[in-house]
Coordinates of C-alpha atoms in Angstrom, one line a residue:
M24 CA 45.1 -108.3 9.8
T25 CA 42.9 -110.5 12.0
I26 CA 41.6 -113.7 10.3
A27 CA 38.1 -115.0 11.2
P28 CA 38.6 -118.1 13.4
A29 CA 37.0 -120.7 11.1
Q30 CA 39.0 -119.4 8.1
L31 CA 42.1 -119.4 10.3
L32 CA 41.6 -122.9 11.4
Q33 CA 41.0 -124.1 7.8
Q34 CA 44.0 -122.3 6.7
A35 CA 46.2 -124.0 9.2
R36 CA 44.8 -127.4 8.3
D37 CA 45.5 -126.8 4.6
F38 CA 49.1 -125.8 5.4
A39 CA 49.7 -128.8 7.5
A40 CA 48.5 -131.0 4.7
E41 CA 51.1 -129.4 2.5
D42 CA 54.0 -129.4 5.0
P43 CA 56.3 -132.4 4.4
D44 CA 57.9 -132.0 7.8
V45 CA 56.3 -134.3 10.3
G46 CA 57.5 -132.3 13.4
S47 CA 56.2 -129.0 12.2
C48 CA 53.1 -130.4 10.8
A49 CA 52.2 -132.1 14.3
E50 CA 53.0 -128.9 16.1
L51 CA 50.6 -126.9 13.9
L52 CA 47.9 -129.5 14.3
A53 CA 48.2 -129.5 18.0
A54 CA 47.8 -125.8 18.0
V55 CA 44.7 -126.2 15.8
A56 CA 43.2 -128.7 18.3
D57 CA 43.8 -126.4 21.2
A58 CA 42.3 -123.5 19.4
T59 CA 39.2 -125.5 18.4
N60 CA 38.8 -126.4 22.0
G61 CA 38.7 -122.7 23.0
D62 CA 42.3 -122.1 23.9
E63 CA 42.8 -118.4 23.3
A64 CA 46.6 -118.5 23.5
A65 CA 46.6 -121.2 20.7
L66 CA 44.3 -119.1 18.5
A67 CA 46.4 -116.0 19.0
E68 CA 49.5 -118.0 18.0
L69 CA 47.8 -119.2 14.8
Q70 CA 46.9 -115.6 14.1
D71 CA 50.6 -114.6 14.3
R72 CA 51.6 -117.7 12.2
F73 CA 49.2 -116.8 9.3
A74 CA 49.2 -113.0 9.6
G75 CA 50.2 -112.5 5.9
H76 CA 53.3 -114.1 4.3
L77 CA 56.9 -113.9 5.4
E78 CA 58.1 -110.9 3.4
F79 CA 60.8 -111.4 0.7
G80 CA 62.7 -108.4 2.0
T81 CA 66.5 -107.6 2.5
A82 CA 68.0 -110.1 0.1
G83 CA 65.5 -112.8 0.9
L84 CA 63.6 -114.3 3.7
R85 CA 64.3 -114.2 7.5
G86 CA 62.1 -115.2 10.5
R87 CA 61.2 -117.6 13.3
I88 CA 61.3 -121.3 12.5
G89 CA 57.8 -122.9 12.6
A90 CA 54.8 -123.9 10.6
G91 CA 52.7 -121.1 9.0
T92 CA 52.9 -118.6 6.1
N93 CA 54.6 -116.1 8.5
R94 CA 57.3 -118.4 9.6
M95 CA 60.5 -120.1 8.1
N96 CA 59.6 -123.7 7.2
R97 CA 60.1 -126.2 4.3
V98 CA 56.9 -125.0 2.6
V99 CA 57.9 -121.4 2.7
V100 CA 61.5 -122.2 1.6
M101 CA 60.4 -124.3 -1.4
R102 CA 58.1 -121.7 -2.6
A103 CA 60.9 -119.2 -2.4
A104 CA 63.2 -121.5 -4.4
W105 CA 60.5 -122.1 -6.9
G106 CA 60.0 -118.3 -7.3
L107 CA 63.8 -117.8 -7.7
G108 CA 63.9 -120.6 -10.3
R109 CA 61.0 -119.3 -12.2
Y110 CA 62.4 -115.9 -12.3
L111 CA 65.8 -117.2 -13.5
I112 CA 63.8 -119.2 -16.3
A113 CA 61.4 -116.5 -17.3
D114 CA 62.9 -113.0 -16.5
A115 CA 66.6 -113.2 -15.8
E116 CA 67.7 -113.4 -19.5
A117 CA 66.4 -109.9 -19.9
H118 CA 69.1 -108.8 -17.3
G119 CA 71.9 -110.8 -19.0
V120 CA 71.7 -113.7 -16.8
D121 CA 71.2 -117.4 -18.3
A122 CA 69.5 -119.9 -15.8
A123 CA 71.7 -122.7 -17.4
R124 CA 74.6 -121.1 -15.4
G125 CA 72.9 -122.5 -12.3
V126 CA 72.7 -121.7 -8.6
V127 CA 75.3 -122.1 -5.8
I128 CA 73.7 -123.2 -2.6
G129 CA 75.4 -122.9 0.9
F130 CA 74.1 -123.2 4.5
D131 CA 75.2 -122.5 8.0
G132 CA 74.9 -124.5 11.2
R133 CA 71.4 -123.3 12.4
R134 CA 68.4 -125.6 12.9
F135 CA 66.9 -126.7 9.6
S136 CA 69.6 -125.0 7.6
R137 CA 70.7 -128.2 5.7
Q138 CA 67.1 -129.3 5.3
F139 CA 66.3 -126.0 3.8
A140 CA 69.2 -126.1 1.4
E141 CA 68.3 -129.6 0.4
D142 CA 64.7 -128.5 -0.4
S143 CA 65.9 -125.5 -2.4
A144 CA 68.3 -127.8 -4.4
A145 CA 65.6 -130.3 -5.1
V146 CA 63.0 -127.7 -6.2
L147 CA 65.6 -126.0 -8.7
C148 CA 66.9 -129.4 -10.1
G149 CA 63.3 -130.2 -10.6
M150 CA 62.9 -127.1 -12.8
G151 CA 66.0 -128.1 -14.8
I152 CA 68.4 -125.6 -13.2
P153 CA 71.8 -126.8 -12.4
V154 CA 72.8 -126.7 -8.7
R155 CA 76.2 -126.6 -7.1
M156 CA 75.5 -127.2 -3.4
F157 CA 78.3 -127.4 -0.7
D158 CA 78.4 -130.7 1.1
D159 CA 79.0 -129.0 4.5
V160 CA 78.5 -125.8 6.3
Q161 CA 80.2 -122.7 4.8
P162 CA 80.6 -119.0 5.8
T163 CA 78.3 -116.8 3.7
P164 CA 81.2 -114.8 2.1
V165 CA 82.6 -118.2 0.6
V166 CA 79.2 -118.8 -1.0
A167 CA 79.2 -115.2 -2.3
F168 CA 82.8 -115.6 -3.7
A169 CA 81.8 -119.1 -5.3
I170 CA 79.0 -117.6 -7.4
R171 CA 81.5 -115.5 -9.3
H172 CA 84.3 -118.0 -9.2
L173 CA 81.9 -120.7 -10.7
G174 CA 80.1 -118.3 -13.0
A175 CA 76.8 -119.1 -11.7
A176 CA 73.6 -117.3 -12.2
A177 CA 72.7 -116.8 -8.6
G178 CA 73.2 -118.1 -5.1
I179 CA 71.3 -119.0 -2.0
V180 CA 72.7 -119.1 1.5
V181 CA 70.4 -120.6 4.2
T182 CA 71.3 -118.5 7.4
A183 CA 69.9 -116.0 9.8
S184 CA 73.3 -114.5 10.4
H185 CA 73.4 -113.0 14.0
N186 CA 69.7 -113.5 14.7
P187 CA 68.4 -115.4 17.8
P188 CA 68.6 -119.2 17.8
Q189 CA 64.9 -119.6 16.9
D190 CA 65.3 -117.8 13.5
N191 CA 66.6 -118.9 10.1
G192 CA 66.7 -117.3 6.7
F193 CA 67.0 -117.7 2.9
K194 CA 69.4 -115.1 1.5
V195 CA 69.6 -114.7 -2.4
F196 CA 72.6 -113.5 -4.3
W197 CA 72.8 -112.5 -8.0
A198 CA 75.5 -113.3 -10.6
R199 CA 78.0 -110.8 -9.7
G200 CA 78.2 -112.3 -6.2
S201 CA 76.3 -109.5 -4.5
Q202 CA 72.8 -109.5 -2.7
I203 CA 69.9 -109.0 -5.0
V204 CA 68.7 -105.5 -5.6
P205 CA 65.8 -104.1 -7.7
P206 CA 64.4 -105.4 -10.1
Q207 CA 65.5 -108.9 -8.9
D208 CA 64.1 -108.7 -5.4
T209 CA 60.7 -107.5 -6.5
G210 CA 60.7 -109.8 -9.5
I211 CA 61.5 -112.9 -7.5
A212 CA 58.8 -111.8 -4.8
A213 CA 56.3 -111.7 -7.5
R214 CA 57.2 -115.1 -8.9
I215 CA 57.0 -116.7 -5.4
K216 CA 53.2 -115.7 -5.3
E217 CA 52.7 -117.8 -8.4
A218 CA 54.3 -120.9 -6.7
P219 CA 52.2 -124.0 -6.9
P220 CA 51.5 -126.3 -4.0
V221 CA 54.6 -128.3 -2.8
A222 CA 53.0 -131.5 -3.8
E223 CA 53.0 -130.3 -7.4
M224 CA 56.7 -129.4 -7.6
T225 CA 59.1 -132.0 -9.1
R226 CA 61.7 -132.7 -6.6
P227 CA 64.2 -135.3 -7.7
S228 CA 66.2 -137.0 -4.9
P229 CA 69.9 -135.9 -4.6
F230 CA 71.0 -139.2 -6.1
F231 CA 68.9 -138.8 -9.3
A232 CA 69.7 -135.1 -9.5
A233 CA 73.5 -135.9 -9.4
R234 CA 73.0 -138.8 -11.8
S235 CA 71.3 -136.5 -14.4
G236 CA 74.1 -134.0 -14.1
L237 CA 72.0 -131.3 -12.5
R238 CA 73.6 -131.4 -9.0
R239 CA 77.3 -131.2 -8.1
A240 CA 79.3 -130.0 -5.1
P241 CA 81.8 -127.3 -5.6
G242 CA 85.4 -128.5 -5.5
D243 CA 88.2 -127.7 -3.1
D244 CA 89.4 -125.2 -5.6
V245 CA 86.7 -122.8 -4.3
L246 CA 88.2 -122.5 -0.9
D247 CA 91.7 -122.6 -2.3
A248 CA 91.0 -119.7 -4.6
Y249 CA 89.3 -117.7 -1.9
L250 CA 92.3 -118.1 0.5
Q251 CA 94.5 -117.2 -2.4
G252 CA 92.5 -114.0 -2.9
V253 CA 92.8 -113.1 0.7
R254 CA 96.5 -113.6 0.7
G255 CA 96.9 -111.6 -2.5
A256 CA 95.0 -108.6 -1.1
S257 CA 97.2 -108.1 1.9
L258 CA 98.3 -104.5 2.4
H259 CA 101.1 -105.5 4.8
P260 CA 102.4 -108.9 3.5
E261 CA 104.9 -110.9 5.8
V262 CA 104.3 -108.5 8.7
L263 CA 102.9 -111.4 10.9
R264 CA 105.8 -113.6 10.1
E265 CA 108.3 -110.9 11.4
N266 CA 106.2 -109.6 14.2
P267 CA 104.1 -112.2 16.0
I268 CA 101.2 -111.2 18.1
C269 CA 98.7 -113.1 20.2
V270 CA 95.0 -113.3 19.0
V271 CA 92.0 -114.7 20.7
H272 CA 89.1 -115.7 18.4
T273 CA 85.6 -117.0 18.9
A274 CA 83.3 -118.4 16.1
M275 CA 80.3 -117.9 18.3
H276 CA 79.1 -121.5 17.6
G277 CA 79.2 -120.5 13.9
V278 CA 80.8 -121.8 10.7
G279 CA 83.8 -119.5 10.5
H280 CA 86.5 -121.1 12.7
H281 CA 88.3 -123.5 10.3
L282 CA 88.4 -121.1 7.4
L283 CA 89.7 -118.2 9.6
V284 CA 92.3 -120.6 11.1
R285 CA 93.5 -121.3 7.6
A286 CA 93.5 -117.6 6.6
L287 CA 95.4 -116.5 9.6
R288 CA 98.0 -119.2 9.3
Q289 CA 98.5 -118.5 5.6
A290 CA 99.2 -114.9 6.6
G291 CA 101.8 -115.9 9.1
L292 CA 100.0 -115.6 12.4
R293 CA 101.2 -118.3 14.9
G294 CA 99.7 -117.0 18.2
L295 CA 96.0 -117.9 17.7
C296 CA 93.9 -119.1 20.7
S297 CA 90.2 -120.1 20.0
V298 CA 87.5 -120.3 22.6
P299 CA 87.1 -124.1 22.5
S300 CA 83.4 -124.3 23.6
Q301 CA 82.4 -122.0 20.8
T302 CA 84.5 -123.4 18.0
E303 CA 82.1 -125.8 16.2
P304 CA 78.8 -124.9 14.7
D305 CA 75.8 -125.5 17.0
G306 CA 72.4 -124.2 16.1
A307 CA 71.4 -124.1 19.8
F308 CA 74.1 -121.7 20.7
P309 CA 74.6 -123.1 24.1
T310 CA 77.1 -120.6 25.7
V311 CA 75.3 -117.4 24.6
A312 CA 71.8 -116.0 24.9
F313 CA 72.1 -114.2 21.6
P314 CA 74.7 -115.1 19.0
N315 CA 75.6 -111.6 18.1
P316 CA 79.0 -110.1 19.4
E317 CA 77.3 -106.8 20.0
E318 CA 74.8 -108.3 22.6
P319 CA 75.6 -108.1 26.3
G320 CA 77.4 -111.3 27.6
A321 CA 78.1 -112.6 24.1
M322 CA 81.9 -111.9 24.3
D323 CA 82.4 -113.0 28.0
L324 CA 84.3 -116.3 27.2
A325 CA 86.6 -114.6 24.7
L326 CA 87.2 -111.7 27.0
A327 CA 88.1 -114.1 29.8
L328 CA 90.4 -116.2 27.5
A329 CA 92.1 -113.0 26.3
A330 CA 92.9 -111.9 29.9
D331 CA 94.3 -115.4 30.6
V332 CA 96.7 -115.3 27.7
G333 CA 97.4 -111.6 27.5
A334 CA 96.1 -111.3 23.9
N335 CA 97.0 -108.4 21.7
L336 CA 93.7 -108.7 20.0
I337 CA 90.2 -110.3 20.2
L338 CA 88.3 -111.3 17.0
A339 CA 84.8 -112.6 17.0
N340 CA 82.7 -113.7 14.0
D341 CA 78.9 -114.0 13.9
P342 CA 77.4 -117.5 13.2
D343 CA 77.8 -117.3 9.4
A344 CA 81.1 -115.4 9.6
D345 CA 80.1 -112.4 7.4
R346 CA 80.6 -110.1 10.4
L347 CA 83.6 -109.2 12.6
A348 CA 83.8 -107.8 16.2
V349 CA 87.2 -106.7 17.6
G350 CA 88.4 -106.2 21.1
V351 CA 91.6 -104.4 22.1
P352 CA 93.6 -104.1 25.5
T353 CA 93.3 -100.9 27.4
P354 CA 96.0 -99.3 29.7
D355 CA 94.5 -100.8 32.9
G356 CA 94.8 -104.4 31.6
S357 CA 91.2 -104.9 30.6
Y358 CA 89.8 -105.2 27.1
R359 CA 87.4 -103.0 25.2
M360 CA 85.2 -104.0 22.2
L361 CA 85.5 -101.5 19.4
S362 CA 82.5 -100.3 17.8
G363 CA 81.6 -101.1 14.2
N364 CA 82.4 -97.5 13.2
E365 CA 85.8 -97.7 14.9
V366 CA 86.7 -100.9 13.1
G367 CA 85.4 -99.3 9.9
W368 CA 87.6 -96.1 10.3
L369 CA 90.7 -98.2 11.0
L370 CA 90.2 -100.6 8.0
G371 CA 89.1 -97.6 5.9
T372 CA 92.2 -95.4 6.6
D373 CA 94.5 -98.4 6.1
A374 CA 92.8 -99.3 2.7
I375 CA 92.9 -95.8 1.3
L376 CA 96.5 -95.2 2.3
H377 CA 98.0 -98.5 1.2
S378 CA 95.8 -100.1 -1.4
D379 CA 97.4 -100.3 -4.9
T380 CA 94.6 -99.6 -7.4
G381 CA 96.8 -99.7 -10.5
I382 CA 96.9 -97.2 -13.3
G383 CA 93.7 -96.2 -15.3
E384 CA 93.5 -95.6 -19.1
D385 CA 94.4 -91.9 -18.5
G386 CA 97.8 -93.0 -17.1
Q387 CA 96.9 -91.9 -13.5
P388 CA 96.1 -94.0 -10.5
R389 CA 92.7 -95.3 -10.4
E390 CA 90.2 -93.7 -8.1
K391 CA 89.8 -95.2 -4.7
L392 CA 86.3 -95.6 -3.4
A393 CA 85.3 -95.9 0.2
V394 CA 81.7 -96.6 1.1
T395 CA 79.4 -96.6 4.1
T396 CA 75.8 -96.5 4.8
I397 CA 73.5 -93.6 5.9
V398 CA 73.2 -95.1 9.4
S399 CA 77.1 -95.4 9.9
S400 CA 79.3 -92.6 11.1
P401 CA 79.9 -89.9 8.5
L402 CA 83.6 -89.7 9.6
L403 CA 84.6 -92.2 6.8
G404 CA 83.5 -89.4 4.4
R405 CA 86.0 -86.9 6.1
I406 CA 88.8 -89.4 6.1
A407 CA 88.3 -90.2 2.3
A408 CA 88.1 -86.5 1.5
D409 CA 91.3 -85.7 3.5
L410 CA 93.2 -88.7 2.0
G411 CA 92.2 -88.1 -1.8
A412 CA 89.7 -90.9 -2.1
S413 CA 86.1 -90.8 -3.4
Y414 CA 83.3 -91.6 -0.9
T415 CA 79.7 -92.7 -1.1
A416 CA 77.0 -93.2 1.6
T417 CA 74.4 -95.7 0.7
L418 CA 71.1 -97.2 2.1
T419 CA 71.6 -99.8 4.8
G420 CA 72.4 -103.3 3.4
F421 CA 75.6 -104.6 1.7
K422 CA 73.7 -104.9 -1.5
W423 CA 73.9 -101.2 -1.9
L424 CA 77.6 -101.0 -1.0
A425 CA 78.4 -103.6 -3.6
H426 CA 76.2 -101.6 -6.1
A427 CA 78.3 -98.5 -5.4
G428 CA 81.5 -100.6 -5.9
F429 CA 80.2 -101.7 -9.4
A430 CA 79.5 -98.1 -10.2
A431 CA 83.1 -97.1 -9.3
E432 CA 84.4 -99.8 -11.6
A433 CA 82.2 -98.7 -14.4
R434 CA 83.9 -95.3 -14.3
G435 CA 87.4 -96.7 -14.1
G436 CA 87.9 -96.6 -10.3
R437 CA 88.1 -99.3 -7.7
F438 CA 86.2 -100.1 -4.4
V439 CA 88.9 -100.4 -1.8
V440 CA 86.7 -100.6 1.5
G441 CA 83.1 -100.6 2.6
Y442 CA 81.5 -101.0 6.0
E443 CA 78.3 -100.7 7.9
E444 CA 78.3 -100.0 11.7
A445 CA 76.6 -103.3 12.5
L446 CA 80.0 -105.1 12.3
G447 CA 80.0 -105.6 8.5
Y448 CA 83.1 -104.9 6.4
S449 CA 84.3 -105.5 2.9
V450 CA 88.1 -104.9 2.3
G451 CA 88.2 -105.0 -1.5
D452 CA 86.6 -106.7 -4.4
L453 CA 87.4 -110.3 -3.6
V454 CA 83.8 -110.8 -2.0
R455 CA 81.0 -108.5 -3.2
D456 CA 79.5 -108.7 0.3
K457 CA 80.4 -108.3 3.9
D458 CA 83.2 -110.7 4.9
G459 CA 84.2 -111.4 8.5
V460 CA 87.1 -113.7 7.4
S461 CA 89.2 -111.5 5.0
A462 CA 88.4 -108.4 7.3
A463 CA 89.7 -110.3 10.2
V464 CA 93.0 -111.1 8.4
R465 CA 93.2 -107.4 7.2
F466 CA 92.7 -106.2 10.8
V467 CA 95.3 -108.6 12.4
E468 CA 97.8 -107.5 9.8
L469 CA 97.0 -103.8 10.6
C470 CA 97.6 -104.4 14.3
A471 CA 100.8 -106.0 13.5
W472 CA 101.9 -103.2 11.3
L473 CA 101.0 -100.5 13.7
R474 CA 103.1 -102.3 16.4
V475 CA 106.1 -102.1 14.0
Q476 CA 105.5 -98.2 13.8
G477 CA 105.3 -98.1 17.6
R478 CA 101.6 -97.6 17.8
T479 CA 98.6 -99.4 19.3
I480 CA 95.2 -99.6 17.8
S481 CA 93.8 -97.2 20.4
E482 CA 96.6 -94.7 19.6
E483 CA 95.7 -95.1 16.0
L484 CA 92.1 -94.2 16.7
D485 CA 93.3 -91.1 18.5
R486 CA 95.5 -90.2 15.5
I487 CA 92.5 -90.5 13.3
A488 CA 90.3 -88.3 15.6
L489 CA 92.9 -85.5 15.7
R490 CA 93.4 -85.5 11.9
H491 CA 89.9 -86.1 10.7
G492 CA 87.5 -85.3 13.6
V493 CA 86.3 -86.6 16.9
A494 CA 83.3 -88.8 16.1
V495 CA 80.9 -90.0 18.7
G496 CA 77.9 -92.3 17.9
D497 CA 75.3 -94.6 19.6
Q498 CA 72.7 -97.0 18.3
W499 CA 70.0 -98.4 20.2
S500 CA 66.7 -100.4 19.3
A501 CA 63.4 -101.8 20.5
R502 CA 62.5 -105.4 19.6
M503 CA 58.7 -105.9 18.8
E504 CA 57.9 -109.4 17.9
G505 CA 55.2 -110.9 15.7
A506 CA 52.3 -109.2 13.7
S507 CA 51.5 -106.9 16.6
G508 CA 55.1 -105.8 16.9
K509 CA 55.2 -105.0 13.2
A510 CA 52.0 -102.9 13.4
R511 CA 53.5 -101.1 16.4
I512 CA 56.7 -100.3 14.5
N513 CA 54.7 -98.9 11.7
T514 CA 52.7 -96.7 14.1
L515 CA 55.9 -95.4 15.7
M516 CA 57.4 -94.6 12.3
A517 CA 54.1 -92.9 11.3
K518 CA 54.3 -90.8 14.5
W519 CA 57.8 -89.7 13.9
R520 CA 56.6 -88.4 10.4
D521 CA 53.6 -86.7 11.6
K522 CA 55.2 -85.0 14.6
P523 CA 59.0 -84.8 13.9
P524 CA 61.3 -83.5 16.7
T525 CA 62.0 -79.8 16.7
A526 CA 65.2 -80.3 18.7
L527 CA 67.8 -82.8 19.7
A528 CA 68.9 -82.4 23.3
G529 CA 67.8 -78.7 23.2
V530 CA 69.5 -77.9 19.8
A531 CA 67.1 -76.9 17.0
V532 CA 66.5 -79.4 14.1
V533 CA 67.4 -77.6 11.0
S534 CA 66.8 -80.2 8.4
V535 CA 64.9 -83.4 7.9
E536 CA 65.0 -86.1 5.1
D537 CA 62.4 -88.8 4.5
L538 CA 63.5 -91.5 2.1
L539 CA 60.1 -93.1 2.0
T540 CA 58.5 -90.0 0.4
S541 CA 61.7 -88.8 -1.2
T542 CA 61.3 -85.4 0.3
A543 CA 63.5 -83.1 2.4
W544 CA 63.0 -79.9 4.4
A545 CA 65.6 -77.4 5.6
A546 CA 65.0 -74.4 7.8
D547 CA 66.9 -72.1 5.5
G548 CA 64.9 -73.2 2.5
N549 CA 67.9 -75.0 0.8
A550 CA 66.9 -78.6 1.1
P551 CA 69.0 -81.1 -0.8
D552 CA 67.6 -83.3 -3.4
V553 CA 66.8 -86.9 -2.1
T554 CA 68.5 -89.2 -4.6
L555 CA 68.6 -92.5 -2.6
P556 CA 66.0 -95.1 -3.4
K557 CA 62.8 -95.1 -1.4
S558 CA 63.2 -96.6 2.0
N559 CA 61.5 -96.3 5.3
V560 CA 64.2 -94.0 6.9
L561 CA 63.9 -90.7 8.6
T562 CA 67.0 -88.5 9.3
F563 CA 67.0 -85.4 11.5
H564 CA 70.0 -82.9 11.6
D565 CA 70.4 -80.3 14.3
A566 CA 72.2 -76.9 14.1
E567 CA 75.4 -78.3 15.6
G568 CA 75.7 -81.1 13.0
T569 CA 74.3 -83.9 15.1
R570 CA 72.2 -86.5 13.2
L571 CA 69.6 -88.8 14.3
V572 CA 68.4 -91.6 12.1
V573 CA 65.2 -93.7 12.6
R574 CA 64.3 -96.9 10.6
P575 CA 62.8 -100.3 11.0
S576 CA 65.3 -103.2 10.7
G577 CA 65.2 -105.1 7.5
T578 CA 66.3 -108.4 9.1
E579 CA 64.8 -108.4 12.7
P580 CA 61.6 -107.2 14.3
K581 CA 63.1 -104.0 15.6
I582 CA 62.9 -100.3 15.3
K583 CA 66.4 -98.7 15.3
F584 CA 67.8 -95.4 16.2
Y585 CA 71.3 -94.1 15.3
L586 CA 72.9 -91.0 16.8
D587 CA 76.1 -89.4 15.5
A588 CA 78.1 -86.2 16.1
I589 CA 81.4 -85.0 15.0
G590 CA 83.6 -82.5 16.8
Q591 CA 87.2 -81.4 16.7
A592 CA 90.2 -81.5 19.1
A593 CA 93.3 -79.3 19.0
N594 CA 95.5 -81.8 20.6
A595 CA 95.5 -85.3 22.4
A596 CA 94.8 -83.7 25.7
D597 CA 91.6 -82.2 24.4
L598 CA 90.2 -85.5 23.0
P599 CA 88.2 -86.6 26.1
A600 CA 86.6 -83.2 26.3
A601 CA 85.8 -83.1 22.7

């Protein structure tokens, strides 16, 4: 939507008058002055900054830092905090949540993260809602864990996860420690629209909020309890004490280093080498162009260190430590980064085979549930079926994986593993979100355990392929920034709907599913019912079982494509051909 220049300039001036941040206010007013003097580029920049409001989408807000309604800034964050607070006070009781239980707040090392956390705490305390805010940066999974550990009503994490350095975000969790799902997300979004101007919000200082009993910091018992939970969930306890291995880790300038070191030492690992220049939090991310282990060049320093020390394993966390990347040695002495699907198959097989779920009310072992998303490889479903576990595929986003876990518990089962191909894993019910720390410990223990069996990670992947199927997948995306990019993504999705492909690489498409319209088509007339919630996702299946999924990203300005195929191999020699 294009805003008339005079209206746009006034809208920008009004926003600047409300913005308490001197720097962003000055930046915005400078752009207004340039646009007033006829600078077309400045006018276009203002159009993008005020092209609607930053959408309260996948668990909250995420976007580029800067002044404007379509950016991440103190005004937008305080309105979001007010909307969450108002929802807790007015609506949450209907869903069994009492605002008096308070909100846990954590933040990462990105630009403005601490400031946005302080602003959120001030707004909530001004509404009479107790706040437990961490004094220093924390991994996202620790905050998710703390919500349940402290019995809070909700949680906020200020993070943009693995997004570019210029981004930040505002992620919201509910009382069960998982990211919000309907009706919480839409309810909070509606309340945000009712937020008053920032000047009318009561915002006590941290000192007065603490003196009144509304603000406290979580104690050391939170981290201790989390680490105890990681240790208690080990599938191969003591294996690292008896079988030492060498591991290289990079925190990617994020907040995961210190906690991961404690967790791995607790598990018995002695051979840990960290990439020194990437150990401490730094929102500028000086050694990487893009702080995402999947991006080209992001792992260069870790790969070089691994080659120097002869590491058995490479681990990488993203900046808020909720994701995990893994690298393994190859026969020629180099290292290969595993895909998110490969890590998911390995962790999934290990969890299904070795998790102890206890005995249910019927006297039988409780059902084991493995979960992944519709854009991740379907091979986990075969693994689960072959090993006697239950399996569910959900929409993209860990809030849906957690929701499936809650459903399993309600019917007497237990969630043992969940993953999404974008390097997110949950290895049990300790944290109801993706957790790059506990997953790292679990993977290191698996690596050591396999060595005891005389197998490597690569050999275990071959064993999985021979038993359950040879799965091959690829994922690619196109980044389209700003309001014009969003419009282009919408246009592309519309084109895929209007003119869907009739073949994939020459093989006829035999079925199509559209989650946005909750419809499906099949060439044989036997289209399945679409039972997943509405989402802007298209899936195409060809006659040979290959699957293509197309969707806009929920956290970045991208359109994304996922291609998966599964075949069979009779023996190890046939694996490359398959």
